[in-house]
JSON list of C-alpha atoms in Angstrom, two decimals:
[
{"chain": "A", "resi": 894, "resn": "MET", "atom": "CA", "xyz": [12.40, 12.81, 19.73]},
{"chain": "A", "resi": 895, "resn": "ARG", "atom": "CA", "xyz": [9.31, 15.02, 19.93]},
{"chain": "A", "resi": 896, "resn": "ALA", "atom": "CA", "xyz": [7.25, 14.96, 16.75]},
{"chain": "A", "resi": 897, "resn": "LYS", "atom": "CA", "xyz": [6.18, 18.20, 15.13]},
{"chain": "A", "resi": 898, "resn": "ARG", "atom": "CA", "xyz": [2.55, 19.16, 15.62]},
{"chain": "A", "resi": 899, "resn": "GLY", "atom": "CA", "xyz": [0.03, 20.19, 13.00]},
{"chain": "A", "resi": 900, "resn": "ILE", "atom": "CA", "xyz": [-3.64, 20.86, 12.30]},
{"chain": "A", "resi": 901, "resn": "PHE", "atom": "CA", "xyz": [-5.34, 18.88, 9.51]},
{"chain": "A", "resi": 902, "resn": "VAL", "atom": "CA", "xyz": [-8.74, 20.02, 8.27]},
{"chain": "A", "resi": 903, "resn": "ALA", "atom": "CA", "xyz": [-11.21, 19.19, 5.52]},
{"chain": "A", "resi": 904, "resn": "PRO", "atom": "CA", "xyz": [-12.20, 22.50, 3.87]},
{"chain": "A", "resi": 905, "resn": "PHE", "atom": "CA", "xyz": [-15.83, 21.47, 3.80]},
{"chain": "A", "resi": 906, "resn": "ASP", "atom": "CA", "xyz": [-19.16, 23.12, 4.61]},
{"chain": "A", "resi": 907, "resn": "GLU", "atom": "CA", "xyz": [-18.62, 25.26, 7.73]},
{"chain": "A", "resi": 908, "resn": "LEU", "atom": "CA", "xyz": [-14.90, 25.46, 6.94]},
{"chain": "A", "resi": 909, "resn": "SER", "atom": "CA", "xyz": [-15.18, 26.03, 3.19]},
{"chain": "A", "resi": 910, "resn": "ASP", "atom": "CA", "xyz": [-14.38, 29.75, 3.46]},
{"chain": "A", "resi": 911, "resn": "PRO", "atom": "CA", "xyz": [-10.63, 30.20, 2.75]},
{"chain": "A", "resi": 912, "resn": "ARG", "atom": "CA", "xyz": [-10.57, 33.41, 4.79]},
{"chain": "A", "resi": 913, "resn": "LEU", "atom": "CA", "xyz": [-11.72, 31.50, 7.86]},
{"chain": "A", "resi": 914, "resn": "LEU", "atom": "CA", "xyz": [-9.10, 28.79, 7.32]},
{"chain": "A", "resi": 915, "resn": "ALA", "atom": "CA", "xyz": [-6.41, 31.45, 6.91]},
{"chain": "A", "resi": 916, "resn": "ARG", "atom": "CA", "xyz": [-7.41, 32.95, 10.28]},
{"chain": "A", "resi": 917, "resn": "LEU", "atom": "CA", "xyz": [-7.37, 29.51, 11.90]},
{"chain": "A", "resi": 918, "resn": "ALA", "atom": "CA", "xyz": [-3.91, 28.81, 10.45]},
{"chain": "A", "resi": 919, "resn": "ALA", "atom": "CA", "xyz": [-2.62, 32.13, 11.79]},
{"chain": "A", "resi": 920, "resn": "ASP", "atom": "CA", "xyz": [-4.01, 31.25, 15.22]},
{"chain": "A", "resi": 921, "resn": "ALA", "atom": "CA", "xyz": [-2.38, 27.81, 15.05]},
{"chain": "A", "resi": 922, "resn": "GLU", "atom": "CA", "xyz": [0.96, 29.41, 14.19]},
{"chain": "A", "resi": 923, "resn": "GLU", "atom": "CA", "xyz": [0.64, 31.83, 17.09]},
{"chain": "A", "resi": 924, "resn": "ARG", "atom": "CA", "xyz": [-0.12, 28.95, 19.47]},
{"chain": "A", "resi": 925, "resn": "GLY", "atom": "CA", "xyz": [3.04, 27.12, 18.40]},
{"chain": "A", "resi": 926, "resn": "PHE", "atom": "CA", "xyz": [1.85, 24.53, 15.88]},
{"chain": "A", "resi": 927, "resn": "ASP", "atom": "CA", "xyz": [4.35, 23.57, 13.18]},
{"chain": "A", "resi": 928, "resn": "GLY", "atom": "CA", "xyz": [2.00, 22.88, 10.26]},
{"chain": "A", "resi": 929, "resn": "PHE", "atom": "CA", "xyz": [-1.48, 23.43, 8.84]},
{"chain": "A", "resi": 930, "resn": "PHE", "atom": "CA", "xyz": [-2.71, 20.95, 6.22]},
{"chain": "A", "resi": 931, "resn": "VAL", "atom": "CA", "xyz": [-5.92, 20.54, 4.19]},
{"chain": "A", "resi": 932, "resn": "TRP", "atom": "CA", "xyz": [-7.76, 17.76, 2.41]},
{"chain": "A", "resi": 933, "resn": "ASP", "atom": "CA", "xyz": [-7.76, 17.85, -1.42]},
{"chain": "A", "resi": 934, "resn": "HIS", "atom": "CA", "xyz": [-11.13, 17.01, -2.99]},
{"chain": "A", "resi": 935, "resn": "VAL", "atom": "CA", "xyz": [-13.36, 18.35, -5.73]},
{"chain": "A", "resi": 936, "resn": "ASN", "atom": "CA", "xyz": [-16.40, 16.49, -4.39]},
{"chain": "A", "resi": 937, "resn": "TYR", "atom": "CA", "xyz": [-17.24, 14.41, -1.34]},
{"chain": "A", "resi": 938, "resn": "ARG", "atom": "CA", "xyz": [-19.79, 11.88, -0.26]},
{"chain": "A", "resi": 939, "resn": "PRO", "atom": "CA", "xyz": [-23.12, 12.83, 1.34]},
{"chain": "A", "resi": 940, "resn": "PHE", "atom": "CA", "xyz": [-23.82, 14.83, 3.36]},
{"chain": "A", "resi": 941, "resn": "THR", "atom": "CA", "xyz": [-21.01, 17.21, 2.47]},
{"chain": "A", "resi": 942, "resn": "ARG", "atom": "CA", "xyz": [-22.14, 19.97, 0.12]},
{"chain": "A", "resi": 943, "resn": "ALA", "atom": "CA", "xyz": [-19.65, 22.85, 0.11]},
{"chain": "A", "resi": 944, "resn": "VAL", "atom": "CA", "xyz": [-16.03, 22.02, -0.82]},
{"chain": "A", "resi": 945, "resn": "ALA", "atom": "CA", "xyz": [-13.28, 24.64, -1.05]},
{"chain": "A", "resi": 946, "resn": "ASP", "atom": "CA", "xyz": [-10.43, 24.40, -3.53]},
{"chain": "A", "resi": 947, "resn": "PRO", "atom": "CA", "xyz": [-7.34, 23.47, -1.49]},
{"chain": "A", "resi": 948, "resn": "TRP", "atom": "CA", "xyz": [-4.87, 25.38, -3.65]},
{"chain": "A", "resi": 949, "resn": "VAL", "atom": "CA", "xyz": [-6.65, 28.72, -3.40]},
{"chain": "A", "resi": 950, "resn": "THR", "atom": "CA", "xyz": [-7.14, 28.01, 0.31]},
{"chain": "A", "resi": 951, "resn": "MET", "atom": "CA", "xyz": [-3.43, 27.29, 0.83]},
{"chain": "A", "resi": 952, "resn": "SER", "atom": "CA", "xyz": [-2.56, 30.53, -0.95]},
{"chain": "A", "resi": 953, "resn": "ALA", "atom": "CA", "xyz": [-4.69, 32.41, 1.58]},
{"chain": "A", "resi": 954, "resn": "ILE", "atom": "CA", "xyz": [-3.02, 30.48, 4.40]},
{"chain": "A", "resi": 955, "resn": "ALA", "atom": "CA", "xyz": [0.45, 31.22, 3.01]},
{"chain": "A", "resi": 956, "resn": "CYS", "atom": "CA", "xyz": [-0.30, 34.95, 3.04]},
{"chain": "A", "resi": 957, "resn": "ALA", "atom": "CA", "xyz": [-1.70, 34.83, 6.59]},
{"chain": "A", "resi": 958, "resn": "THR", "atom": "CA", "xyz": [1.25, 32.94, 8.12]},
{"chain": "A", "resi": 959, "resn": "GLU", "atom": "CA", "xyz": [5.03, 33.11, 8.23]},
{"chain": "A", "resi": 960, "resn": "ARG", "atom": "CA", "xyz": [6.28, 29.86, 9.74]},
{"chain": "A", "resi": 961, "resn": "VAL", "atom": "CA", "xyz": [3.88, 26.89, 9.54]},
{"chain": "A", "resi": 962, "resn": "VAL", "atom": "CA", "xyz": [4.43, 24.19, 6.92]},
{"chain": "A", "resi": 963, "resn": "ILE", "atom": "CA", "xyz": [1.45, 23.87, 4.56]},
{"chain": "A", "resi": 964, "resn": "GLY", "atom": "CA", "xyz": [0.30, 21.25, 2.10]},
{"chain": "A", "resi": 965, "resn": "PRO", "atom": "CA", "xyz": [-2.49, 19.10, 0.67]},
{"chain": "A", "resi": 966, "resn": "LEU", "atom": "CA", "xyz": [-3.02, 15.65, 2.17]},
{"chain": "A", "resi": 967, "resn": "VAL", "atom": "CA", "xyz": [-3.37, 14.25, -0.36]},
{"chain": "A", "resi": 968, "resn": "THR", "atom": "CA", "xyz": [-3.47, 15.17, -4.06]},
{"chain": "A", "resi": 969, "resn": "PRO", "atom": "CA", "xyz": [-4.35, 12.29, -6.46]},
{"chain": "A", "resi": 970, "resn": "LEU", "atom": "CA", "xyz": [-2.06, 12.91, -9.43]},
{"chain": "A", "resi": 971, "resn": "SER", "atom": "CA", "xyz": [-4.24, 10.78, -11.71]},
{"chain": "A", "resi": 972, "resn": "ARG", "atom": "CA", "xyz": [-6.85, 13.54, -11.84]},
{"chain": "A", "resi": 973, "resn": "ARG", "atom": "CA", "xyz": [-4.36, 16.39, -12.18]},
{"chain": "A", "resi": 974, "resn": "ARG", "atom": "CA", "xyz": [-2.59, 17.83, -15.23]},
{"chain": "A", "resi": 975, "resn": "VAL", "atom": "CA", "xyz": [0.99, 17.51, -14.06]},
{"chain": "A", "resi": 976, "resn": "HIS", "atom": "CA", "xyz": [2.26, 20.61, -15.89]},
{"chain": "A", "resi": 977, "resn": "LYS", "atom": "CA", "xyz": [-0.48, 22.67, -14.21]},
{"chain": "A", "resi": 978, "resn": "LEU", "atom": "CA", "xyz": [0.37, 21.14, -10.84]},
{"chain": "A", "resi": 979, "resn": "ALA", "atom": "CA", "xyz": [4.02, 22.02, -11.43]},
{"chain": "A", "resi": 980, "resn": "ARG", "atom": "CA", "xyz": [3.09, 25.68, -11.90]},
{"chain": "A", "resi": 981, "resn": "GLU", "atom": "CA", "xyz": [0.82, 25.63, -8.85]},
{"chain": "A", "resi": 982, "resn": "THR", "atom": "CA", "xyz": [3.34, 23.98, -6.53]},
{"chain": "A", "resi": 983, "resn": "VAL", "atom": "CA", "xyz": [6.25, 26.21, -7.51]},
{"chain": "A", "resi": 984, "resn": "THR", "atom": "CA", "xyz": [4.13, 29.35, -7.24]},
{"chain": "A", "resi": 985, "resn": "LEU", "atom": "CA", "xyz": [2.87, 28.31, -3.82]},
{"chain": "A", "resi": 986, "resn": "ASP", "atom": "CA", "xyz": [6.36, 27.34, -2.69]},
{"chain": "A", "resi": 987, "resn": "LEU", "atom": "CA", "xyz": [7.57, 30.83, -3.61]},
{"chain": "A", "resi": 988, "resn": "LEU", "atom": "CA", "xyz": [4.53, 32.51, -2.07]},
{"chain": "A", "resi": 989, "resn": "SER", "atom": "CA", "xyz": [5.06, 30.65, 1.22]},
{"chain": "A", "resi": 990, "resn": "ASP", "atom": "CA", "xyz": [8.82, 31.25, 1.25]},
{"chain": "A", "resi": 991, "resn": "GLY", "atom": "CA", "xyz": [9.58, 27.53, 0.95]},
{"chain": "A", "resi": 992, "resn": "ARG", "atom": "CA", "xyz": [6.99, 26.07, 3.31]},
{"chain": "A", "resi": 993, "resn": "LEU", "atom": "CA", "xyz": [5.09, 23.77, 0.93]},
{"chain": "A", "resi": 994, "resn": "VAL", "atom": "CA", "xyz": [4.90, 19.99, 1.20]},
{"chain": "A", "resi": 995, "resn": "LEU", "atom": "CA", "xyz": [3.14, 18.00, -1.52]},
{"chain": "A", "resi": 996, "resn": "GLY", "atom": "CA", "xyz": [1.12, 15.05, -0.26]},
{"chain": "A", "resi": 997, "resn": "VAL", "atom": "CA", "xyz": [0.20, 12.57, -3.00]},
{"chain": "A", "resi": 998, "resn": "GLY", "atom": "CA", "xyz": [-1.76, 9.35, -3.36]},
{"chain": "A", "resi": 999, "resn": "LEU", "atom": "CA", "xyz": [-4.01, 7.29, -5.60]},
{"chain": "A", "resi": 1000, "resn": "GLY", "atom": "CA", "xyz": [-7.23, 8.89, -4.43]},
{"chain": "A", "resi": 1001, "resn": "SER", "atom": "CA", "xyz": [-10.52, 7.03, -4.24]},
{"chain": "A", "resi": 1002, "resn": "ASP", "atom": "CA", "xyz": [-13.74, 6.84, -6.24]},
{"chain": "A", "resi": 1003, "resn": "ASN", "atom": "CA", "xyz": [-15.75, 6.45, -3.02]},
{"chain": "A", "resi": 1004, "resn": "ASN", "atom": "CA", "xyz": [-16.48, 10.17, -3.02]},
{"chain": "A", "resi": 1005, "resn": "GLY", "atom": "CA", "xyz": [-17.83, 10.49, -6.55]},
{"chain": "A", "resi": 1006, "resn": "GLU", "atom": "CA", "xyz": [-14.97, 12.59, -7.87]},
{"chain": "A", "resi": 1007, "resn": "LEU", "atom": "CA", "xyz": [-13.43, 10.26, -10.44]},
{"chain": "A", "resi": 1008, "resn": "GLU", "atom": "CA", "xyz": [-15.88, 8.40, -12.70]},
{"chain": "A", "resi": 1009, "resn": "PRO", "atom": "CA", "xyz": [-18.54, 11.17, -12.78]},
{"chain": "A", "resi": 1010, "resn": "PHE", "atom": "CA", "xyz": [-15.90, 13.57, -14.12]},
{"chain": "A", "resi": 1011, "resn": "GLY", "atom": "CA", "xyz": [-14.33, 11.18, -16.62]},
{"chain": "A", "resi": 1012, "resn": "GLU", "atom": "CA", "xyz": [-11.26, 10.46, -14.47]},
{"chain": "A", "resi": 1013, "resn": "VAL", "atom": "CA", "xyz": [-9.40, 7.14, -14.33]},
{"chain": "A", "resi": 1014, "resn": "VAL", "atom": "CA", "xyz": [-11.02, 4.65, -11.93]},
{"chain": "A", "resi": 1015, "resn": "ASP", "atom": "CA", "xyz": [-8.83, 1.54, -12.25]},
{"chain": "A", "resi": 1016, "resn": "PRO", "atom": "CA", "xyz": [-6.42, 1.57, -9.28]},
{"chain": "A", "resi": 1017, "resn": "ARG", "atom": "CA", "xyz": [-3.51, 0.03, -11.21]},
{"chain": "A", "resi": 1018, "resn": "GLU", "atom": "CA", "xyz": [-3.76, 2.72, -13.87]},
{"chain": "A", "resi": 1019, "resn": "ARG", "atom": "CA", "xyz": [-4.03, 5.40, -11.18]},
{"chain": "A", "resi": 1020, "resn": "ALA", "atom": "CA", "xyz": [-0.88, 4.00, -9.60]},
{"chain": "A", "resi": 1021, "resn": "ARG", "atom": "CA", "xyz": [0.94, 4.17, -12.93]},
{"chain": "A", "resi": 1022, "resn": "LEU", "atom": "CA", "xyz": [-0.21, 7.74, -13.47]},
{"chain": "A", "resi": 1023, "resn": "LEU", "atom": "CA", "xyz": [0.96, 8.62, -9.96]},
{"chain": "A", "resi": 1024, "resn": "ASP", "atom": "CA", "xyz": [4.46, 7.25, -10.53]},
{"chain": "A", "resi": 1025, "resn": "ASP", "atom": "CA", "xyz": [4.78, 8.79, -13.99]},
{"chain": "A", "resi": 1026, "resn": "GLY", "atom": "CA", "xyz": [3.36, 12.06, -12.76]},
{"chain": "A", "resi": 1027, "resn": "LEU", "atom": "CA", "xyz": [5.87, 12.34, -9.93]},
{"chain": "A", "resi": 1028, "resn": "GLU", "atom": "CA", "xyz": [8.78, 11.79, -12.30]},
{"chain": "A", "resi": 1029, "resn": "ARG", "atom": "CA", "xyz": [7.46, 14.44, -14.68]},
{"chain": "A", "resi": 1030, "resn": "LEU", "atom": "CA", "xyz": [6.81, 16.81, -11.82]},
{"chain": "A", "resi": 1031, "resn": "VAL", "atom": "CA", "xyz": [10.43, 16.57, -10.68]},
{"chain": "A", "resi": 1032, "resn": "SER", "atom": "CA", "xyz": [11.59, 17.29, -14.23]},
{"chain": "A", "resi": 1033, "resn": "PHE", "atom": "CA", "xyz": [9.52, 20.46, -14.26]},
{"chain": "A", "resi": 1034, "resn": "TRP", "atom": "CA", "xyz": [10.89, 21.44, -10.84]},
{"chain": "A", "resi": 1035, "resn": "ASP", "atom": "CA", "xyz": [14.46, 20.70, -11.93]},
{"chain": "A", "resi": 1036, "resn": "GLY", "atom": "CA", "xyz": [14.41, 23.32, -14.66]},
{"chain": "A", "resi": 1037, "resn": "ASP", "atom": "CA", "xyz": [12.05, 22.28, -17.45]},
{"chain": "A", "resi": 1038, "resn": "PHE", "atom": "CA", "xyz": [9.92, 25.13, -16.09]},
{"chain": "A", "resi": 1039, "resn": "GLU", "atom": "CA", "xyz": [11.03, 28.40, -14.58]},
{"chain": "A", "resi": 1040, "resn": "PRO", "atom": "CA", "xyz": [11.03, 29.69, -11.95]},
{"chain": "A", "resi": 1041, "resn": "ARG", "atom": "CA", "xyz": [12.25, 26.72, -9.96]},
{"chain": "A", "resi": 1042, "resn": "PRO", "atom": "CA", "xyz": [11.03, 25.97, -6.43]},
{"chain": "A", "resi": 1043, "resn": "LEU", "atom": "CA", "xyz": [12.68, 27.78, -3.57]},
{"chain": "A", "resi": 1044, "resn": "GLN", "atom": "CA", "xyz": [13.28, 24.49, -1.72]},
{"chain": "A", "resi": 1045, "resn": "ARG", "atom": "CA", "xyz": [16.24, 22.28, -2.60]},
{"chain": "A", "resi": 1046, "resn": "PRO", "atom": "CA", "xyz": [16.71, 19.62, -3.75]},
{"chain": "A", "resi": 1047, "resn": "ARG", "atom": "CA", "xyz": [12.93, 19.78, -4.33]},
{"chain": "A", "resi": 1048, "resn": "ILE", "atom": "CA", "xyz": [9.57, 20.39, -2.72]},
{"chain": "A", "resi": 1049, "resn": "PRO", "atom": "CA", "xyz": [9.15, 17.48, -0.24]},
{"chain": "A", "resi": 1050, "resn": "VAL", "atom": "CA", "xyz": [6.79, 14.74, -1.37]},
{"chain": "A", "resi": 1051, "resn": "TRP", "atom": "CA", "xyz": [4.83, 12.74, 1.21]},
{"chain": "A", "resi": 1052, "resn": "VAL", "atom": "CA", "xyz": [3.12, 9.59, -0.09]},
{"chain": "A", "resi": 1053, "resn": "ALA", "atom": "CA", "xyz": [-0.11, 8.14, 1.29]},
{"chain": "A", "resi": 1054, "resn": "ALA", "atom": "CA", "xyz": [-0.38, 4.40, 1.98]},
{"chain": "A", "resi": 1055, "resn": "ARG", "atom": "CA", "xyz": [-2.73, 1.96, 3.66]},
{"chain": "A", "resi": 1056, "resn": "TRP", "atom": "CA", "xyz": [-1.43, -1.02, 5.60]},
{"chain": "A", "resi": 1057, "resn": "PRO", "atom": "CA", "xyz": [-0.89, -3.82, 4.65]},
{"chain": "A", "resi": 1058, "resn": "ASN", "atom": "CA", "xyz": [-0.53, -2.75, 0.98]},
{"chain": "A", "resi": 1059, "resn": "LYS", "atom": "CA", "xyz": [3.20, -2.89, 0.29]},
{"chain": "A", "resi": 1060, "resn": "ARG", "atom": "CA", "xyz": [3.54, -1.17, -3.08]},
{"chain": "A", "resi": 1061, "resn": "PRO", "atom": "CA", "xyz": [2.52, 2.29, -1.75]},
{"chain": "A", "resi": 1062, "resn": "LEU", "atom": "CA", "xyz": [5.05, 1.83, 1.06]},
{"chain": "A", "resi": 1063, "resn": "ARG", "atom": "CA", "xyz": [7.80, 1.09, -1.46]},
{"chain": "A", "resi": 1064, "resn": "ARG", "atom": "CA", "xyz": [6.70, 4.16, -3.40]},
{"chain": "A", "resi": 1065, "resn": "ALA", "atom": "CA", "xyz": [6.91, 6.28, -0.24]},
{"chain": "A", "resi": 1066, "resn": "ALA", "atom": "CA", "xyz": [10.41, 4.97, 0.44]},
{"chain": "A", "resi": 1067, "resn": "ARG", "atom": "CA", "xyz": [11.57, 6.59, -2.81]},
{"chain": "A", "resi": 1068, "resn": "TRP", "atom": "CA", "xyz": [10.39, 10.03, -1.74]},
{"chain": "A", "resi": 1069, "resn": "ASP", "atom": "CA", "xyz": [10.40, 12.18, 1.40]},
{"chain": "A", "resi": 1070, "resn": "GLY", "atom": "CA", "xyz": [7.67, 10.99, 3.70]},
{"chain": "A", "resi": 1071, "resn": "LEU", "atom": "CA", "xyz": [4.87, 8.55, 4.51]},
{"chain": "A", "resi": 1072, "resn": "PHE", "atom": "CA", "xyz": [1.29, 9.53, 5.32]},
{"chain": "A", "resi": 1073, "resn": "PRO", "atom": "CA", "xyz": [-0.54, 6.42, 6.59]},
{"chain": "A", "resi": 1074, "resn": "ILE", "atom": "CA", "xyz": [-4.27, 6.42, 5.86]},
{"chain": "A", "resi": 1075, "resn": "ASP", "atom": "CA", "xyz": [-6.60, 5.02, 8.53]},
{"chain": "A", "resi": 1076, "resn": "GLN", "atom": "CA", "xyz": [-3.82, 3.76, 10.75]},
{"chain": "A", "resi": 1077, "resn": "GLU", "atom": "CA", "xyz": [-5.43, 2.21, 13.82]},
{"chain": "A", "resi": 1078, "resn": "GLU", "atom": "CA", "xyz": [-2.68, 1.44, 16.32]},
{"chain": "A", "resi": 1079, "resn": "PRO", "atom": "CA", "xyz": [0.88, 2.59, 16.96]},
{"chain": "A", "resi": 1080, "resn": "GLU", "atom": "CA", "xyz": [2.01, -1.02, 16.49]},
{"chain": "A", "resi": 1081, "resn": "GLN", "atom": "CA", "xyz": [0.66, -0.92, 12.93]},
{"chain": "A", "resi": 1082, "resn": "LEU", "atom": "CA", "xyz": [2.60, 2.27, 12.28]},
{"chain": "A", "resi": 1083, "resn": "GLU", "atom": "CA", "xyz": [5.75, 0.65, 13.64]},
{"chain": "A", "resi": 1084, "resn": "GLU", "atom": "CA", "xyz": [5.41, -2.14, 11.07]},
{"chain": "A", "resi": 1085, "resn": "MET", "atom": "CA", "xyz": [4.96, 0.38, 8.28]},
{"chain": "A", "resi": 1086, "resn": "VAL", "atom": "CA", "xyz": [8.00, 2.37, 9.38]},
{"chain": "A", "resi": 1087, "resn": "ALA", "atom": "CA", "xyz": [10.13, -0.77, 9.54]},
{"chain": "A", "resi": 1088, "resn": "TYR", "atom": "CA", "xyz": [9.06, -1.81, 6.04]},
{"chain": "A", "resi": 1089, "resn": "VAL", "atom": "CA", "xyz": [9.77, 1.64, 4.59]},
{"chain": "A", "resi": 1090, "resn": "ASN", "atom": "CA", "xyz": [13.18, 1.75, 6.26]},
{"chain": "A", "resi": 1091, "resn": "GLU", "atom": "CA", "xyz": [14.07, -1.58, 4.68]},
{"chain": "A", "resi": 1092, "resn": "HIS", "atom": "CA", "xyz": [13.41, -0.08, 1.25]},
{"chain": "A", "resi": 1093, "resn": "ARG", "atom": "CA", "xyz": [15.04, 3.32, 1.71]},
{"chain": "A", "resi": 1094, "resn": "ARG", "atom": "CA", "xyz": [18.13, 3.76, -0.43]},
{"chain": "A", "resi": 1095, "resn": "ASP", "atom": "CA", "xyz": [21.42, 4.34, 1.32]},
{"chain": "A", "resi": 1096, "resn": "ASP", "atom": "CA", "xyz": [21.96, 7.54, -0.69]},
{"chain": "A", "resi": 1097, "resn": "ALA", "atom": "CA", "xyz": [18.51, 8.98, 0.06]},
{"chain": "A", "resi": 1098, "resn": "ALA", "atom": "CA", "xyz": [18.92, 12.67, 0.83]},
{"chain": "A", "resi": 1099, "resn": "GLY", "atom": "CA", "xyz": [17.32, 14.60, 3.67]},
{"chain": "A", "resi": 1100, "resn": "ALA", "atom": "CA", "xyz": [14.98, 13.68, 6.47]},
{"chain": "A", "resi": 1101, "resn": "PHE", "atom": "CA", "xyz": [12.18, 11.18, 5.96]},
{"chain": "A", "resi": 1102, "resn": "GLU", "atom": "CA", "xyz": [8.91, 12.16, 7.63]},
{"chain": "A", "resi": 1103, "resn": "ILE", "atom": "CA", "xyz": [6.31, 9.84, 9.16]},
{"chain": "A", "resi": 1104, "resn": "VAL", "atom": "CA", "xyz": [3.03, 11.74, 9.40]},
{"chain": "A", "resi": 1105, "resn": "VAL", "atom": "CA", "xyz": [0.02, 10.55, 11.42]},
{"chain": "A", "resi": 1106, "resn": "ASP", "atom": "CA", "xyz": [-3.30, 12.22, 12.17]},
{"chain": "A", "resi": 1107, "resn": "ASN", "atom": "CA", "xyz": [-5.50, 11.50, 15.15]},
{"chain": "A", "resi": 1108, "resn": "PRO", "atom": "CA", "xyz": [-8.52, 13.10, 16.84]},
{"chain": "A", "resi": 1109, "resn": "PRO", "atom": "CA", "xyz": [-8.10, 15.93, 19.35]},
{"chain": "A", "resi": 1110, "resn": "GLY", "atom": "CA", "xyz": [-6.87, 14.77, 22.74]},
{"chain": "A", "resi": 1111, "resn": "THR", "atom": "CA", "xyz": [-4.88, 11.79, 21.41]},
{"chain": "A", "resi": 1112, "resn": "ASP", "atom": "CA", "xyz": [-1.69, 11.13, 23.35]},
{"chain": "A", "resi": 1113, "resn": "PRO", "atom": "CA", "xyz": [1.14, 11.53, 20.81]},
{"chain": "A", "resi": 1114, "resn": "ALA", "atom": "CA", "xyz": [3.72, 9.61, 22.88]},
{"chain": "A", "resi": 1115, "resn": "PRO", "atom": "CA", "xyz": [2.91, 6.08, 21.59]},
{"chain": "A", "resi": 1116, "resn": "TRP", "atom": "CA", "xyz": [2.92, 7.37, 18.01]},
{"chain": "A", "resi": 1117, "resn": "GLU", "atom": "CA", "xyz": [6.24, 9.12, 18.50]},
{"chain": "A", "resi": 1118, "resn": "ALA", "atom": "CA", "xyz": [7.65, 5.91, 19.96]},
{"chain": "A", "resi": 1119, "resn": "ALA", "atom": "CA", "xyz": [6.42, 4.06, 16.84]},
{"chain": "A", "resi": 1120, "resn": "GLY", "atom": "CA", "xyz": [8.33, 6.46, 14.59]},
{"chain": "A", "resi": 1121, "resn": "ALA", "atom": "CA", "xyz": [6.01, 9.41, 13.90]},
{"chain": "A", "resi": 1122, "resn": "THR", "atom": "CA", "xyz": [7.85, 12.64, 13.15]},
{"chain": "A", "resi": 1123, "resn": "TRP", "atom": "CA", "xyz": [4.63, 14.62, 12.65]},
{"chain": "A", "resi": 1124, "resn": "CYS", "atom": "CA", "xyz": [1.48, 14.23, 14.78]},
{"chain": "A", "resi": 1125, "resn": "LEU", "atom": "CA", "xyz": [-1.49, 16.02, 13.24]},
{"chain": "A", "resi": 1126, "resn": "THR", "atom": "CA", "xyz": [-4.78, 16.79, 14.94]},
{"chain": "A", "resi": 1127, "resn": "GLY", "atom": "CA", "xyz": [-7.55, 15.85, 12.52]},
{"chain": "A", "resi": 1128, "resn": "PHE", "atom": "CA", "xyz": [-11.31, 16.32, 12.63]},
{"chain": "A", "resi": 1129, "resn": "GLY", "atom": "CA", "xyz": [-12.69, 13.92, 10.03]},
{"chain": "A", "resi": 1130, "resn": "ALA", "atom": "CA", "xyz": [-14.98, 14.88, 7.18]},
{"chain": "A", "resi": 1131, "resn": "THR", "atom": "CA", "xyz": [-17.34, 17.05, 9.23]},
{"chain": "A", "resi": 1132, "resn": "PRO", "atom": "CA", "xyz": [-15.15, 19.58, 11.03]},
{"chain": "A", "resi": 1133, "resn": "THR", "atom": "CA", "xyz": [-16.66, 22.54, 12.84]},
{"chain": "A", "resi": 1134, "resn": "GLU", "atom": "CA", "xyz": [-15.04, 25.87, 13.52]},
{"chain": "A", "resi": 1135, "resn": "ALA", "atom": "CA", "xyz": [-15.65, 25.45, 17.24]},
{"chain": "A", "resi": 1136, "resn": "GLU", "atom": "CA", "xyz": [-13.81, 22.12, 17.57]},
{"chain": "A", "resi": 1137, "resn": "VAL", "atom": "CA", "xyz": [-10.89, 23.28, 15.42]},
{"chain": "A", "resi": 1138, "resn": "ARG", "atom": "CA", "xyz": [-10.55, 26.48, 17.44]},
{"chain": "A", "resi": 1139, "resn": "SER", "atom": "CA", "xyz": [-10.73, 24.47, 20.67]},
{"chain": "A", "resi": 1140, "resn": "ALA", "atom": "CA", "xyz": [-7.89, 22.19, 19.54]},
{"chain": "A", "resi": 1141, "resn": "ILE", "atom": "CA", "xyz": [-5.80, 25.15, 18.42]},
{"chain": "A", "resi": 1142, "resn": "HIS", "atom": "CA", "xyz": [-6.33, 27.04, 21.67]},
{"chain": "A", "resi": 1143, "resn": "ALA", "atom": "CA", "xyz": [-5.36, 23.93, 23.64]},
{"chain": "A", "resi": 1144, "resn": "GLY", "atom": "CA", "xyz": [-1.95, 24.24, 22.00]},
{"chain": "A", "resi": 1145, "resn": "PRO", "atom": "CA", "xyz": [0.34, 21.65, 20.46]},
{"chain": "A", "resi": 1146, "resn": "GLY", "atom": "CA", "xyz": [1.11, 19.97, 23.79]}
]
């Protein structure tokens, strides 16, 4: 089965203007891409200076498009107030007419956006906050807050994981998708997919997405054969408008 195609950009430096990203997302939609996703950071390692807020950026994208799926890849719940995130996700889901996906993960202190701001650094505690935060988020979506999301049974949640760490894979199996970080080969992805499938519950509702990102020009066929249901074109931490436009104009393939 052909995987869906998406564009995945870091809203940094040259691409830190949300109006520019909204225009790029509209172009991607016109060219036939299925999704447009952004990194979620408040700071990043040198030599990145300008960083756009992903949520304001996605709002601009939602207003500039009609069809593409949008979402952050990924939001570390340990540095978010879950009740605020609940309001943001529902509002954006309504604004986009039900096109939001929430990517989540532990995050990393490699970019100087945890300890310098008083956020939790210990990975075990961040994992606990992630699991607790997801449960609370679903409670807010289920009616603790109103309005509720447009999507049912909930806004899809895609969980980041790095092979060979197994706990994040088991976490992903409880939700709606897996976003492998730094996957190197399709064979590695195949192992991850097999492990997640072993831990999926029989009563799990809806489709389960396997989302990979690779540089422009990557042949998606081996990744699709390994189980990918989304193949994103990514540009690393130093994207330029020219290379993103080039990939968009080349089409989804």
